[in-house]
JSON list of C-alpha atoms in Angstrom, two decimals:
[
{"chain": "A", "resi": 1, "resn": "UNK", "atom": "CA", "xyz": [-15.05, -1.07, -7.47]},
{"chain": "A", "resi": 2, "resn": "UNK", "atom": "CA", "xyz": [-11.32, -1.22, -7.65]},
{"chain": "A", "resi": 3, "resn": "UNK", "atom": "CA", "xyz": [-9.67, 0.58, -10.50]},
{"chain": "A", "resi": 4, "resn": "UNK", "atom": "CA", "xyz": [-6.48, -1.40, -10.30]},
{"chain": "A", "resi": 5, "resn": "UNK", "atom": "CA", "xyz": [-6.25, -5.16, -10.48]},
{"chain": "A", "resi": 6, "resn": "UNK", "atom": "CA", "xyz": [-3.90, -8.00, -11.24]},
{"chain": "A", "resi": 7, "resn": "UNK", "atom": "CA", "xyz": [-4.44, -10.77, -13.77]},
{"chain": "A", "resi": 8, "resn": "UNK", "atom": "CA", "xyz": [-2.92, -13.65, -11.78]},
{"chain": "A", "resi": 9, "resn": "UNK", "atom": "CA", "xyz": [-3.14, -14.17, -8.05]},
{"chain": "A", "resi": 10, "resn": "UNK", "atom": "CA", "xyz": [-0.15, -16.58, -7.93]},
{"chain": "A", "resi": 11, "resn": "UNK", "atom": "CA", "xyz": [3.00, -17.10, -9.93]},
{"chain": "A", "resi": 12, "resn": "UNK", "atom": "CA", "xyz": [5.72, -19.71, -9.49]},
{"chain": "A", "resi": 13, "resn": "UNK", "atom": "CA", "xyz": [9.06, -19.50, -11.25]},
{"chain": "A", "resi": 14, "resn": "UNK", "atom": "CA", "xyz": [12.36, -21.32, -11.05]},
{"chain": "A", "resi": 15, "resn": "UNK", "atom": "CA", "xyz": [15.22, -19.60, -9.33]},
{"chain": "A", "resi": 16, "resn": "UNK", "atom": "CA", "xyz": [17.27, -17.76, -11.91]},
{"chain": "A", "resi": 17, "resn": "UNK", "atom": "CA", "xyz": [14.40, -17.37, -14.35]},
{"chain": "A", "resi": 18, "resn": "UNK", "atom": "CA", "xyz": [12.72, -14.09, -15.18]},
{"chain": "A", "resi": 19, "resn": "UNK", "atom": "CA", "xyz": [9.24, -13.32, -13.90]},
{"chain": "A", "resi": 20, "resn": "UNK", "atom": "CA", "xyz": [6.55, -11.01, -15.18]},
{"chain": "A", "resi": 21, "resn": "UNK", "atom": "CA", "xyz": [3.74, -9.72, -13.00]},
{"chain": "A", "resi": 22, "resn": "UNK", "atom": "CA", "xyz": [0.84, -7.93, -14.63]},
{"chain": "A", "resi": 23, "resn": "UNK", "atom": "CA", "xyz": [-1.58, -5.24, -13.57]},
{"chain": "A", "resi": 24, "resn": "UNK", "atom": "CA", "xyz": [-4.56, -3.57, -15.23]},
{"chain": "A", "resi": 25, "resn": "UNK", "atom": "CA", "xyz": [-5.91, -0.18, -14.35]},
{"chain": "A", "resi": 26, "resn": "UNK", "atom": "CA", "xyz": [-9.15, 1.46, -15.36]},
{"chain": "A", "resi": 27, "resn": "UNK", "atom": "CA", "xyz": [-8.60, 5.16, -14.70]},
{"chain": "A", "resi": 28, "resn": "UNK", "atom": "CA", "xyz": [-7.11, 6.56, -17.89]},
{"chain": "A", "resi": 29, "resn": "UNK", "atom": "CA", "xyz": [-6.43, 9.84, -16.09]},
{"chain": "A", "resi": 30, "resn": "UNK", "atom": "CA", "xyz": [-3.97, 8.20, -13.69]},
{"chain": "A", "resi": 31, "resn": "UNK", "atom": "CA", "xyz": [-0.48, 9.41, -14.36]},
{"chain": "A", "resi": 32, "resn": "UNK", "atom": "CA", "xyz": [1.67, 7.74, -11.74]},
{"chain": "A", "resi": 33, "resn": "UNK", "atom": "CA", "xyz": [2.09, 4.11, -10.77]},
{"chain": "A", "resi": 34, "resn": "UNK", "atom": "CA", "xyz": [4.09, 2.29, -8.12]},
{"chain": "A", "resi": 35, "resn": "UNK", "atom": "CA", "xyz": [5.07, -1.34, -7.63]},
{"chain": "A", "resi": 36, "resn": "UNK", "atom": "CA", "xyz": [5.35, -2.62, -4.07]},
{"chain": "A", "resi": 37, "resn": "UNK", "atom": "CA", "xyz": [6.73, -5.80, -2.57]},
{"chain": "A", "resi": 38, "resn": "UNK", "atom": "CA", "xyz": [5.21, -7.13, 0.61]},
{"chain": "A", "resi": 39, "resn": "UNK", "atom": "CA", "xyz": [6.82, -9.88, 2.63]},
{"chain": "A", "resi": 40, "resn": "UNK", "atom": "CA", "xyz": [4.88, -11.84, 5.19]},
{"chain": "A", "resi": 41, "resn": "UNK", "atom": "CA", "xyz": [4.11, -9.82, 8.29]},
{"chain": "A", "resi": 42, "resn": "UNK", "atom": "CA", "xyz": [5.53, -6.59, 6.92]},
{"chain": "A", "resi": 43, "resn": "UNK", "atom": "CA", "xyz": [4.35, -3.41, 5.30]},
{"chain": "A", "resi": 44, "resn": "UNK", "atom": "CA", "xyz": [4.67, -2.65, 1.58]},
{"chain": "A", "resi": 45, "resn": "UNK", "atom": "CA", "xyz": [8.15, -1.92, 0.34]},
{"chain": "A", "resi": 46, "resn": "UNK", "atom": "CA", "xyz": [8.72, 0.41, -2.62]},
{"chain": "A", "resi": 47, "resn": "UNK", "atom": "CA", "xyz": [10.26, -1.29, -5.66]},
{"chain": "A", "resi": 48, "resn": "UNK", "atom": "CA", "xyz": [9.95, 1.02, -8.63]},
{"chain": "A", "resi": 49, "resn": "UNK", "atom": "CA", "xyz": [7.62, 3.64, -10.04]},
{"chain": "A", "resi": 50, "resn": "UNK", "atom": "CA", "xyz": [6.73, 5.08, -13.42]},
{"chain": "A", "resi": 51, "resn": "UNK", "atom": "CA", "xyz": [4.98, 8.18, -14.66]},
{"chain": "A", "resi": 52, "resn": "UNK", "atom": "CA", "xyz": [2.63, 8.22, -17.58]},
{"chain": "A", "resi": 53, "resn": "UNK", "atom": "CA", "xyz": [5.02, 10.14, -19.80]},
{"chain": "A", "resi": 54, "resn": "UNK", "atom": "CA", "xyz": [7.24, 7.05, -19.85]},
{"chain": "A", "resi": 55, "resn": "UNK", "atom": "CA", "xyz": [6.75, 3.58, -21.33]},
{"chain": "A", "resi": 56, "resn": "UNK", "atom": "CA", "xyz": [9.55, 1.83, -19.52]},
{"chain": "A", "resi": 57, "resn": "UNK", "atom": "CA", "xyz": [11.71, 2.30, -16.48]},
{"chain": "A", "resi": 58, "resn": "UNK", "atom": "CA", "xyz": [14.51, 0.12, -15.22]},
{"chain": "A", "resi": 59, "resn": "UNK", "atom": "CA", "xyz": [15.94, -0.45, -11.82]},
{"chain": "A", "resi": 60, "resn": "UNK", "atom": "CA", "xyz": [18.23, -3.03, -10.36]},
{"chain": "A", "resi": 61, "resn": "UNK", "atom": "CA", "xyz": [16.94, -6.36, -11.76]},
{"chain": "A", "resi": 62, "resn": "UNK", "atom": "CA", "xyz": [13.47, -4.86, -12.16]},
{"chain": "A", "resi": 63, "resn": "UNK", "atom": "CA", "xyz": [11.77, -3.21, -15.10]},
{"chain": "A", "resi": 64, "resn": "UNK", "atom": "CA", "xyz": [8.33, -1.65, -15.21]},
{"chain": "A", "resi": 65, "resn": "UNK", "atom": "CA", "xyz": [6.46, -1.33, -18.49]},
{"chain": "A", "resi": 66, "resn": "UNK", "atom": "CA", "xyz": [3.46, 0.90, -19.01]},
{"chain": "A", "resi": 67, "resn": "UNK", "atom": "CA", "xyz": [1.04, 0.54, -21.90]},
{"chain": "A", "resi": 68, "resn": "UNK", "atom": "CA", "xyz": [-1.38, 3.42, -21.72]},
{"chain": "A", "resi": 69, "resn": "UNK", "atom": "CA", "xyz": [-3.30, 2.29, -24.79]},
{"chain": "A", "resi": 70, "resn": "UNK", "atom": "CA", "xyz": [-4.60, -0.81, -23.04]},
{"chain": "A", "resi": 71, "resn": "UNK", "atom": "CA", "xyz": [-4.12, 0.52, -19.50]},
{"chain": "A", "resi": 72, "resn": "UNK", "atom": "CA", "xyz": [-1.70, -2.20, -18.55]},
{"chain": "A", "resi": 73, "resn": "UNK", "atom": "CA", "xyz": [1.29, -2.23, -16.26]},
{"chain": "A", "resi": 74, "resn": "UNK", "atom": "CA", "xyz": [3.85, -4.98, -15.76]},
{"chain": "A", "resi": 75, "resn": "UNK", "atom": "CA", "xyz": [6.77, -5.69, -13.46]},
{"chain": "A", "resi": 76, "resn": "UNK", "atom": "CA", "xyz": [9.63, -7.77, -14.77]},
{"chain": "A", "resi": 77, "resn": "UNK", "atom": "CA", "xyz": [12.09, -9.28, -12.32]},
{"chain": "A", "resi": 78, "resn": "UNK", "atom": "CA", "xyz": [15.26, -10.65, -13.86]},
{"chain": "A", "resi": 79, "resn": "UNK", "atom": "CA", "xyz": [17.23, -13.62, -12.55]},
{"chain": "A", "resi": 80, "resn": "UNK", "atom": "CA", "xyz": [14.88, -14.27, -9.66]},
{"chain": "A", "resi": 81, "resn": "UNK", "atom": "CA", "xyz": [16.28, -15.13, -6.26]},
{"chain": "A", "resi": 82, "resn": "UNK", "atom": "CA", "xyz": [14.69, -16.80, -3.22]},
{"chain": "A", "resi": 83, "resn": "UNK", "atom": "CA", "xyz": [14.43, -13.40, -1.58]},
{"chain": "A", "resi": 84, "resn": "UNK", "atom": "CA", "xyz": [12.09, -12.28, -4.33]},
{"chain": "A", "resi": 85, "resn": "UNK", "atom": "CA", "xyz": [9.34, -14.52, -2.97]},
{"chain": "A", "resi": 86, "resn": "UNK", "atom": "CA", "xyz": [6.63, -12.15, -1.75]},
{"chain": "A", "resi": 87, "resn": "UNK", "atom": "CA", "xyz": [3.34, -10.58, -2.74]},
{"chain": "A", "resi": 88, "resn": "UNK", "atom": "CA", "xyz": [3.64, -7.85, -5.33]},
{"chain": "A", "resi": 89, "resn": "UNK", "atom": "CA", "xyz": [1.14, -5.02, -5.66]},
{"chain": "A", "resi": 90, "resn": "UNK", "atom": "CA", "xyz": [0.72, -2.30, -8.20]},
{"chain": "A", "resi": 91, "resn": "UNK", "atom": "CA", "xyz": [-0.68, 0.97, -6.94]},
{"chain": "A", "resi": 92, "resn": "UNK", "atom": "CA", "xyz": [-2.23, 3.79, -8.88]},
{"chain": "A", "resi": 93, "resn": "UNK", "atom": "CA", "xyz": [-1.88, 7.35, -7.68]},
{"chain": "A", "resi": 94, "resn": "UNK", "atom": "CA", "xyz": [-5.20, 9.15, -7.78]},
{"chain": "A", "resi": 95, "resn": "UNK", "atom": "CA", "xyz": [-4.33, 12.67, -6.84]},
{"chain": "A", "resi": 96, "resn": "UNK", "atom": "CA", "xyz": [-1.54, 13.53, -4.45]},
{"chain": "A", "resi": 97, "resn": "UNK", "atom": "CA", "xyz": [-3.29, 12.01, -1.45]},
{"chain": "A", "resi": 98, "resn": "UNK", "atom": "CA", "xyz": [-4.48, 8.61, -2.54]},
{"chain": "A", "resi": 99, "resn": "UNK", "atom": "CA", "xyz": [-2.98, 5.32, -3.59]},
{"chain": "A", "resi": 100, "resn": "UNK", "atom": "CA", "xyz": [-5.30, 2.67, -4.97]},
{"chain": "A", "resi": 101, "resn": "UNK", "atom": "CA", "xyz": [-3.84, -0.81, -4.70]},
{"chain": "A", "resi": 102, "resn": "UNK", "atom": "CA", "xyz": [-4.47, -3.86, -6.81]},
{"chain": "A", "resi": 103, "resn": "UNK", "atom": "CA", "xyz": [-5.27, -7.30, -5.40]},
{"chain": "A", "resi": 104, "resn": "UNK", "atom": "CA", "xyz": [-1.69, -8.53, -5.44]},
{"chain": "A", "resi": 105, "resn": "UNK", "atom": "CA", "xyz": [0.23, -11.45, -6.96]},
{"chain": "A", "resi": 106, "resn": "UNK", "atom": "CA", "xyz": [2.03, -13.98, -4.81]},
{"chain": "A", "resi": 107, "resn": "UNK", "atom": "CA", "xyz": [5.38, -14.81, -6.39]},
{"chain": "A", "resi": 108, "resn": "UNK", "atom": "CA", "xyz": [7.04, -18.05, -5.34]},
{"chain": "A", "resi": 109, "resn": "UNK", "atom": "CA", "xyz": [10.61, -18.82, -6.34]},
{"chain": "A", "resi": 110, "resn": "UNK", "atom": "CA", "xyz": [11.28, -22.55, -6.62]},
{"chain": "A", "resi": 111, "resn": "UNK", "atom": "CA", "xyz": [14.85, -23.79, -5.99]},
{"chain": "B", "resi": 1, "resn": "UNK", "atom": "CA", "xyz": [14.61, 8.67, 13.41]},
{"chain": "B", "resi": 2, "resn": "UNK", "atom": "CA", "xyz": [12.07, 5.91, 14.02]},
{"chain": "B", "resi": 3, "resn": "UNK", "atom": "CA", "xyz": [10.07, 6.30, 10.78]},
{"chain": "B", "resi": 4, "resn": "UNK", "atom": "CA", "xyz": [6.39, 5.34, 11.05]},
{"chain": "B", "resi": 5, "resn": "UNK", "atom": "CA", "xyz": [5.47, 3.65, 14.32]},
{"chain": "B", "resi": 6, "resn": "UNK", "atom": "CA", "xyz": [2.21, 1.79, 14.80]},
{"chain": "B", "resi": 7, "resn": "UNK", "atom": "CA", "xyz": [0.82, 0.48, 18.07]},
{"chain": "B", "resi": 8, "resn": "UNK", "atom": "CA", "xyz": [-0.39, -1.99, 19.08]},
{"chain": "B", "resi": 9, "resn": "UNK", "atom": "CA", "xyz": [1.07, -4.71, 16.86]},
{"chain": "B", "resi": 10, "resn": "UNK", "atom": "CA", "xyz": [-1.65, -7.19, 17.77]},
{"chain": "B", "resi": 11, "resn": "UNK", "atom": "CA", "xyz": [-5.08, -6.70, 19.34]},
{"chain": "B", "resi": 12, "resn": "UNK", "atom": "CA", "xyz": [-8.13, -8.84, 19.97]},
{"chain": "B", "resi": 13, "resn": "UNK", "atom": "CA", "xyz": [-11.41, -7.04, 20.55]},
{"chain": "B", "resi": 14, "resn": "UNK", "atom": "CA", "xyz": [-14.91, -8.15, 21.37]},
{"chain": "B", "resi": 15, "resn": "UNK", "atom": "CA", "xyz": [-17.75, -7.02, 19.14]},
{"chain": "B", "resi": 16, "resn": "UNK", "atom": "CA", "xyz": [-18.95, -3.61, 20.24]},
{"chain": "B", "resi": 17, "resn": "UNK", "atom": "CA", "xyz": [-15.73, -2.55, 21.95]},
{"chain": "B", "resi": 18, "resn": "UNK", "atom": "CA", "xyz": [-13.94, 0.59, 20.90]},
{"chain": "B", "resi": 19, "resn": "UNK", "atom": "CA", "xyz": [-10.22, 1.13, 20.53]},
{"chain": "B", "resi": 20, "resn": "UNK", "atom": "CA", "xyz": [-7.63, 3.40, 18.97]},
{"chain": "B", "resi": 21, "resn": "UNK", "atom": "CA", "xyz": [-4.78, 2.38, 16.71]},
{"chain": "B", "resi": 22, "resn": "UNK", "atom": "CA", "xyz": [-1.89, 4.75, 17.10]},
{"chain": "B", "resi": 23, "resn": "UNK", "atom": "CA", "xyz": [0.34, 6.02, 14.30]},
{"chain": "B", "resi": 24, "resn": "UNK", "atom": "CA", "xyz": [3.25, 8.36, 14.80]},
{"chain": "B", "resi": 25, "resn": "UNK", "atom": "CA", "xyz": [6.00, 9.62, 12.51]},
{"chain": "B", "resi": 26, "resn": "UNK", "atom": "CA", "xyz": [9.01, 11.71, 13.34]},
{"chain": "B", "resi": 27, "resn": "UNK", "atom": "CA", "xyz": [9.87, 12.86, 9.83]},
{"chain": "B", "resi": 28, "resn": "UNK", "atom": "CA", "xyz": [7.70, 16.01, 9.78]},
{"chain": "B", "resi": 29, "resn": "UNK", "atom": "CA", "xyz": [5.51, 14.52, 7.07]},
{"chain": "B", "resi": 30, "resn": "UNK", "atom": "CA", "xyz": [2.35, 16.37, 6.15]},
{"chain": "B", "resi": 31, "resn": "UNK", "atom": "CA", "xyz": [0.59, 13.48, 4.41]},
{"chain": "B", "resi": 32, "resn": "UNK", "atom": "CA", "xyz": [-0.63, 10.53, 6.49]},
{"chain": "B", "resi": 33, "resn": "UNK", "atom": "CA", "xyz": [-3.05, 7.75, 5.66]},
{"chain": "B", "resi": 34, "resn": "UNK", "atom": "CA", "xyz": [-4.64, 4.65, 7.11]},
{"chain": "B", "resi": 35, "resn": "UNK", "atom": "CA", "xyz": [-5.18, 1.51, 5.05]},
{"chain": "B", "resi": 36, "resn": "UNK", "atom": "CA", "xyz": [-6.68, -1.84, 5.83]},
{"chain": "B", "resi": 37, "resn": "UNK", "atom": "CA", "xyz": [-5.61, -5.08, 4.19]},
{"chain": "B", "resi": 38, "resn": "UNK", "atom": "CA", "xyz": [-7.88, -8.10, 4.17]},
{"chain": "B", "resi": 39, "resn": "UNK", "atom": "CA", "xyz": [-6.58, -11.59, 3.33]},
{"chain": "B", "resi": 40, "resn": "UNK", "atom": "CA", "xyz": [-5.62, -11.92, -0.33]},
{"chain": "B", "resi": 41, "resn": "UNK", "atom": "CA", "xyz": [-6.37, -8.29, -1.00]},
{"chain": "B", "resi": 42, "resn": "UNK", "atom": "CA", "xyz": [-4.50, -5.10, -1.63]},
{"chain": "B", "resi": 43, "resn": "UNK", "atom": "CA", "xyz": [-4.57, -2.18, 0.74]},
{"chain": "B", "resi": 44, "resn": "UNK", "atom": "CA", "xyz": [-7.72, -0.06, 0.83]},
{"chain": "B", "resi": 45, "resn": "UNK", "atom": "CA", "xyz": [-7.70, 3.54, 1.98]},
{"chain": "B", "resi": 46, "resn": "UNK", "atom": "CA", "xyz": [-9.74, 4.30, 5.11]},
{"chain": "B", "resi": 47, "resn": "UNK", "atom": "CA", "xyz": [-8.92, 7.93, 5.92]},
{"chain": "B", "resi": 48, "resn": "UNK", "atom": "CA", "xyz": [-6.17, 10.34, 5.05]},
{"chain": "B", "resi": 49, "resn": "UNK", "atom": "CA", "xyz": [-4.80, 13.69, 6.12]},
{"chain": "B", "resi": 50, "resn": "UNK", "atom": "CA", "xyz": [-2.83, 16.32, 4.25]},
{"chain": "B", "resi": 51, "resn": "UNK", "atom": "CA", "xyz": [-1.83, 18.24, 7.35]},
{"chain": "B", "resi": 52, "resn": "UNK", "atom": "CA", "xyz": [-2.66, 18.98, 10.96]},
{"chain": "B", "resi": 53, "resn": "UNK", "atom": "CA", "xyz": [-6.34, 19.73, 11.37]},
{"chain": "B", "resi": 54, "resn": "UNK", "atom": "CA", "xyz": [-7.27, 18.33, 7.95]},
{"chain": "B", "resi": 55, "resn": "UNK", "atom": "CA", "xyz": [-8.72, 14.87, 7.37]},
{"chain": "B", "resi": 56, "resn": "UNK", "atom": "CA", "xyz": [-10.80, 13.26, 4.67]},
{"chain": "B", "resi": 57, "resn": "UNK", "atom": "CA", "xyz": [-12.45, 9.97, 3.89]},
{"chain": "B", "resi": 58, "resn": "UNK", "atom": "CA", "xyz": [-11.00, 7.28, 1.70]},
{"chain": "B", "resi": 59, "resn": "UNK", "atom": "CA", "xyz": [-12.58, 4.27, 0.09]},
{"chain": "B", "resi": 60, "resn": "UNK", "atom": "CA", "xyz": [-13.80, 2.44, 3.22]},
{"chain": "B", "resi": 61, "resn": "UNK", "atom": "CA", "xyz": [-14.33, 5.00, 6.04]},
{"chain": "B", "resi": 62, "resn": "UNK", "atom": "CA", "xyz": [-17.45, 3.56, 7.70]},
{"chain": "B", "resi": 63, "resn": "UNK", "atom": "CA", "xyz": [-16.90, 2.53, 11.31]},
{"chain": "B", "resi": 64, "resn": "UNK", "atom": "CA", "xyz": [-13.70, 4.54, 11.70]},
{"chain": "B", "resi": 65, "resn": "UNK", "atom": "CA", "xyz": [-12.84, 8.02, 12.92]},
{"chain": "B", "resi": 66, "resn": "UNK", "atom": "CA", "xyz": [-9.61, 9.95, 12.65]},
{"chain": "B", "resi": 67, "resn": "UNK", "atom": "CA", "xyz": [-8.19, 13.22, 13.88]},
{"chain": "B", "resi": 68, "resn": "UNK", "atom": "CA", "xyz": [-4.95, 15.06, 13.20]},
{"chain": "B", "resi": 69, "resn": "UNK", "atom": "CA", "xyz": [-4.25, 17.43, 16.07]},
{"chain": "B", "resi": 70, "resn": "UNK", "atom": "CA", "xyz": [-0.50, 17.34, 15.50]},
{"chain": "B", "resi": 71, "resn": "UNK", "atom": "CA", "xyz": [1.75, 16.73, 12.50]},
{"chain": "B", "resi": 72, "resn": "UNK", "atom": "CA", "xyz": [3.29, 13.69, 14.17]},
{"chain": "B", "resi": 73, "resn": "UNK", "atom": "CA", "xyz": [0.21, 11.68, 15.15]},
{"chain": "B", "resi": 74, "resn": "UNK", "atom": "CA", "xyz": [-2.71, 10.25, 13.21]},
{"chain": "B", "resi": 75, "resn": "UNK", "atom": "CA", "xyz": [-4.80, 7.90, 15.40]},
{"chain": "B", "resi": 76, "resn": "UNK", "atom": "CA", "xyz": [-7.50, 5.66, 13.96]},
{"chain": "B", "resi": 77, "resn": "UNK", "atom": "CA", "xyz": [-10.50, 5.00, 16.17]},
{"chain": "B", "resi": 78, "resn": "UNK", "atom": "CA", "xyz": [-12.85, 2.07, 15.89]},
{"chain": "B", "resi": 79, "resn": "UNK", "atom": "CA", "xyz": [-16.11, 3.26, 17.39]},
{"chain": "B", "resi": 80, "resn": "UNK", "atom": "CA", "xyz": [-17.89, -0.09, 17.87]},
{"chain": "B", "resi": 81, "resn": "UNK", "atom": "CA", "xyz": [-15.83, -2.98, 16.60]},
{"chain": "B", "resi": 82, "resn": "UNK", "atom": "CA", "xyz": [-17.42, -5.50, 14.26]},
{"chain": "B", "resi": 83, "resn": "UNK", "atom": "CA", "xyz": [-16.05, -8.83, 12.97]},
{"chain": "B", "resi": 84, "resn": "UNK", "atom": "CA", "xyz": [-15.89, -7.26, 9.50]},
{"chain": "B", "resi": 85, "resn": "UNK", "atom": "CA", "xyz": [-13.17, -4.99, 10.81]},
{"chain": "B", "resi": 86, "resn": "UNK", "atom": "CA", "xyz": [-10.86, -7.92, 11.41]},
{"chain": "B", "resi": 87, "resn": "UNK", "atom": "CA", "xyz": [-7.92, -6.96, 9.25]},
{"chain": "B", "resi": 88, "resn": "UNK", "atom": "CA", "xyz": [-4.37, -5.73, 9.13]},
{"chain": "B", "resi": 89, "resn": "UNK", "atom": "CA", "xyz": [-4.08, -1.98, 9.37]},
{"chain": "B", "resi": 90, "resn": "UNK", "atom": "CA", "xyz": [-1.23, 0.05, 7.89]},
{"chain": "B", "resi": 91, "resn": "UNK", "atom": "CA", "xyz": [-0.36, 3.65, 8.43]},
{"chain": "B", "resi": 92, "resn": "UNK", "atom": "CA", "xyz": [1.59, 5.53, 5.77]},
{"chain": "B", "resi": 93, "resn": "UNK", "atom": "CA", "xyz": [3.19, 8.93, 5.64]},
{"chain": "B", "resi": 94, "resn": "UNK", "atom": "CA", "xyz": [4.86, 11.13, 3.07]},
{"chain": "B", "resi": 95, "resn": "UNK", "atom": "CA", "xyz": [6.39, 14.58, 3.02]},
{"chain": "B", "resi": 96, "resn": "UNK", "atom": "CA", "xyz": [5.16, 15.66, -0.38]},
{"chain": "B", "resi": 97, "resn": "UNK", "atom": "CA", "xyz": [2.14, 13.50, -1.06]},
{"chain": "B", "resi": 98, "resn": "UNK", "atom": "CA", "xyz": [1.95, 10.31, -3.03]},
{"chain": "B", "resi": 99, "resn": "UNK", "atom": "CA", "xyz": [3.53, 11.58, -6.19]},
{"chain": "B", "resi": 100, "resn": "UNK", "atom": "CA", "xyz": [6.91, 10.17, -5.37]},
{"chain": "B", "resi": 101, "resn": "UNK", "atom": "CA", "xyz": [6.77, 6.54, -4.37]},
{"chain": "B", "resi": 102, "resn": "UNK", "atom": "CA", "xyz": [10.16, 6.21, -2.78]},
{"chain": "B", "resi": 103, "resn": "UNK", "atom": "CA", "xyz": [9.26, 8.86, -0.23]},
{"chain": "B", "resi": 104, "resn": "UNK", "atom": "CA", "xyz": [6.20, 7.04, 1.10]},
{"chain": "B", "resi": 105, "resn": "UNK", "atom": "CA", "xyz": [6.82, 5.25, 4.38]},
{"chain": "B", "resi": 106, "resn": "UNK", "atom": "CA", "xyz": [4.64, 2.46, 5.73]},
{"chain": "B", "resi": 107, "resn": "UNK", "atom": "CA", "xyz": [4.37, 1.24, 9.27]},
{"chain": "B", "resi": 108, "resn": "UNK", "atom": "CA", "xyz": [4.83, -2.41, 10.12]},
{"chain": "B", "resi": 109, "resn": "UNK", "atom": "CA", "xyz": [1.10, -3.01, 10.50]},
{"chain": "B", "resi": 110, "resn": "UNK", "atom": "CA", "xyz": [-1.40, -3.66, 13.28]},
{"chain": "B", "resi": 111, "resn": "UNK", "atom": "CA", "xyz": [-3.19, -7.01, 13.33]},
{"chain": "B", "resi": 112, "resn": "UNK", "atom": "CA", "xyz": [-6.73, -6.63, 14.66]},
{"chain": "B", "resi": 113, "resn": "UNK", "atom": "CA", "xyz": [-9.13, -9.48, 15.36]},
{"chain": "B", "resi": 114, "resn": "UNK", "atom": "CA", "xyz": [-12.72, -8.81, 16.36]},
{"chain": "B", "resi": 115, "resn": "UNK", "atom": "CA", "xyz": [-14.53, -11.76, 17.92]}
]
């Protein structure tokens, strides 16, 4: 079965609010994780990544948190905008050649 | 520099037909992969290649063949199409493997329907 999964398939937030998207992984040996954004009809777009020697990494309006104890990953998006509406996937790197994707969470930004 | 180019964008096949999805990159990337994405699901790895002449199976390889005769091209062949292969297919490439996310490039996808 899949080693990476998401807790919630859909998430709706008000424009301007912060959103948190969660992801669980099962392979404790995984040491690299990526968050992707996918808009309708397009391929995945890189958002941010984190290696297992870090607990937190920040980008522009996005923060990824990694809790290795409970094998949990989250993506925080600050001050959400309409353009943030998309499906968000976490991906777990299993070796240099493979990415294992989670199911995805559809984020909807309400005006 | 065109990035990762997939063709065709859309295709309808009859059960039992064969076809090839093309993937080409002009970035001299060694690593290339094919994924399929079913509705409401994440991407699942079909086959991958770490260089010309080298291919290996991913999570869902049955019903698909690949070859890597050149660095640039990584075609995916459906041998005898089945309705279960109705999906969106993505090709991805990377210069140094999937250890650096911002260097992984995805194609725009190929929508395949098998009737």
